[in-house]
Coordinates of N, CA and C in Angstrom, one line a residue:
M1 N 69.7 97.1 128.2 CA 70.7 97.6 126.9 C 70.3 98.2 125.5
T2 N 70.4 99.5 125.3 CA 69.6 99.7 123.8 C 70.9 99.3 122.8
D3 N 70.9 98.4 121.5 CA 71.5 98.3 120.6 C 71.1 98.8 119.5
R4 N 72.0 99.7 118.8 CA 71.7 100.4 117.4 C 71.6 99.2 116.3
Y5 N 70.7 99.2 115.4 CA 71.1 98.1 114.3 C 71.5 99.0 113.1
L6 N 72.2 98.5 112.6 CA 73.1 99.3 110.8 C 72.5 98.1 109.9
S7 N 72.4 99.3 108.9 CA 72.3 98.3 107.7 C 73.8 98.0 106.9
V8 N 73.1 97.2 105.9 CA 74.7 96.8 105.6 C 75.5 97.6 104.8
D9 N 75.3 98.5 104.4 CA 76.0 100.2 103.8 C 76.6 100.5 105.1
Q10 N 76.0 100.9 106.1 CA 76.3 101.5 107.2 C 77.7 100.8 108.2
V11 N 77.6 99.5 107.8 CA 78.7 98.7 108.5 C 79.7 98.5 107.3
A12 N 79.4 98.7 106.5 CA 80.6 98.6 104.9 C 81.3 100.3 105.4
E13 N 80.7 101.1 105.6 CA 81.1 102.5 105.8 C 81.9 102.4 107.1
L14 N 81.5 101.8 108.1 CA 82.3 101.8 109.5 C 83.2 101.0 109.4
L15 N 83.9 100.2 108.7 CA 84.6 99.3 108.5 C 85.7 99.4 107.2
G16 N 84.7 100.6 106.8 CA 85.9 101.0 105.5 C 85.9 99.7 104.4
T17 N 85.0 99.2 103.8 CA 85.0 98.2 103.2 C 83.8 98.7 102.1
T18 N 83.6 97.8 101.0 CA 82.4 97.9 100.2 C 81.4 97.1 101.2
A19 N 80.0 97.3 100.4 CA 79.2 96.6 100.8 C 78.9 94.9 100.8
R20 N 79.9 94.8 99.9 CA 79.9 93.2 99.7 C 80.6 92.1 100.8
F21 N 81.5 92.9 101.6 CA 82.2 92.6 102.6 C 81.4 91.8 103.7
P22 N 80.3 92.9 104.2 CA 79.2 92.9 105.5 C 78.1 91.3 104.7
R23 N 78.2 91.6 103.7 CA 77.0 90.7 102.5 C 77.8 89.2 103.3
R24 N 79.2 89.5 102.7 CA 79.8 88.4 102.5 C 79.6 87.4 104.1
L25 N 80.1 88.6 105.0 CA 80.5 87.6 106.6 C 78.5 87.6 107.1
I26 N 77.4 87.9 106.7 CA 75.8 87.6 106.6 C 76.2 85.9 106.1
E27 N 75.7 86.0 105.1 CA 76.6 84.8 104.2 C 76.7 83.3 104.7
E28 N 78.1 84.1 105.1 CA 78.8 83.0 105.6 C 78.8 82.8 107.5
R29 N 77.5 83.4 107.9 CA 77.2 83.3 109.3 C 78.3 83.6 110.1
R30 N 79.1 84.8 110.0 CA 80.1 85.0 110.7 C 80.0 86.0 111.6
I31 N 79.2 86.5 111.4 CA 79.1 87.7 112.1 C 77.0 87.5 112.8
R32 N 76.7 88.4 113.8 CA 75.5 87.9 114.0 C 74.4 89.1 113.4
Y33 N 73.3 88.7 112.7 CA 72.4 89.9 112.1 C 70.9 89.3 112.9
V34 N 69.9 90.6 112.3 CA 68.7 90.7 112.4 C 68.1 90.6 111.2
K35 N 67.1 89.5 110.5 CA 66.1 89.7 109.6 C 64.8 90.5 109.8
L36 N 64.7 91.3 109.1 CA 63.4 92.1 109.3 C 62.8 92.3 108.2
G37 N 61.6 91.1 107.8 CA 61.3 90.9 106.2 C 62.7 90.8 104.9
R38 N 62.4 91.6 104.3 CA 62.8 91.8 103.6 C 64.9 92.1 103.8
H39 N 64.8 93.1 105.4 CA 66.1 93.9 105.3 C 66.6 93.1 106.4
V40 N 68.1 93.4 106.6 CA 68.6 92.7 107.2 C 69.2 94.0 108.1
R41 N 69.6 93.9 109.2 CA 70.1 94.6 110.1 C 71.4 94.2 110.8
I42 N 71.8 94.8 111.4 CA 73.6 94.2 111.9 C 73.6 95.2 113.3
P43 N 73.3 94.1 114.4 CA 73.7 95.0 115.7 C 74.9 95.8 115.8
E44 N 75.0 96.8 116.4 CA 76.7 97.5 116.6 C 77.3 96.6 117.6
S45 N 76.8 95.9 118.5 CA 77.4 95.1 119.3 C 78.1 94.2 118.4
A46 N 77.4 93.3 117.3 CA 78.2 92.0 116.9 C 79.1 93.2 115.7
V47 N 79.1 94.1 115.4 CA 80.2 94.3 114.8 C 81.6 95.0 115.8
E48 N 81.4 95.5 116.7 CA 82.3 95.5 118.2 C 82.4 94.4 118.3
E49 N 81.7 93.2 118.4 CA 82.4 91.7 118.9 C 83.3 91.2 117.8
F50 N 82.9 91.4 116.3 CA 83.5 90.9 115.5 C 84.9 91.6 115.3
I51 N 85.0 93.1 115.4 CA 86.7 93.4 115.3 C 87.1 93.3 116.7
Q52 N 86.7 93.3 118.0 CA 87.1 92.8 118.5 C 87.8 91.3 118.5
S53 N 86.8 90.4 118.1 CA 87.9 88.8 118.1 C 88.6 88.7 116.5
R54 N 89.0 89.8 115.8 CA 89.4 89.5 114.7 C 90.9 90.5 115.4
T55 N 91.0 91.0 115.9 CA 92.5 92.3 116.5 C 93.4 91.4 117.2
V56 N 94.5 91.6 116.7 CA 96.0 91.2 116.4 C 97.0 91.8 117.6
E57 N 96.9 91.3 118.8 CA 98.2 92.1 119.3 C 99.3 92.4 119.1
P58 N 100.5 93.3 118.8 CA 101.3 93.0 118.6 C 102.2 92.2 119.9
I59 N 103.5 91.7 119.3 CA 104.6 91.0 120.5 C 105.4 91.7 120.5
R60 N 105.9 91.7 121.7 CA 106.8 92.6 122.4 C 108.3 91.9 122.2
L61 N 109.1 92.7 121.2 CA 110.4 91.3 120.7 C 111.3 92.4 122.2
R62 N 112.1 91.5 122.7 CA 113.3 91.9 123.4 C 114.1 92.3 122.5
R63 N 115.0 93.5 123.6 CA 115.9 94.5 122.3 C 117.2 93.3 122.6
T64 N 117.9 93.4 121.1 CA 118.9 92.3 121.6 C 119.9 93.4 120.6
T65 N 121.3 93.1 121.4 CA 122.1 94.0 120.3 C 122.8 93.1 119.0
L66 N 122.9 94.0 118.1 CA 123.2 93.7 116.9 C 124.9 93.6 116.9
R67 N 125.5 92.3 116.9 CA 126.7 92.7 116.8 C 127.7 91.9 115.7
R68 N 128.9 93.1 115.2 CA 129.2 92.7 113.9 C 129.9 91.8 113.7
V69 N 129.7 90.8 112.4 CA 130.7 89.7 112.8 C 132.1 89.9 112.1
A70 N 133.0 90.1 112.2 CA 134.4 91.0 111.6 C 134.7 89.5 110.5

């Protein structure tokens, strides 16, 4: 399986954030990354895993009838 390696700016654009957010994820080691000399690259699969692990599914509530109290 070949994985695309993204720059910090590309990850920020993908997530819709500034570059500061992916840099913080890297610094706190909350996302996998590869260091190539002075360059940092994040595998596309790591971004997908990060998004998947932070996704919150909605709760299905049962419909209840609202009754008016007289």
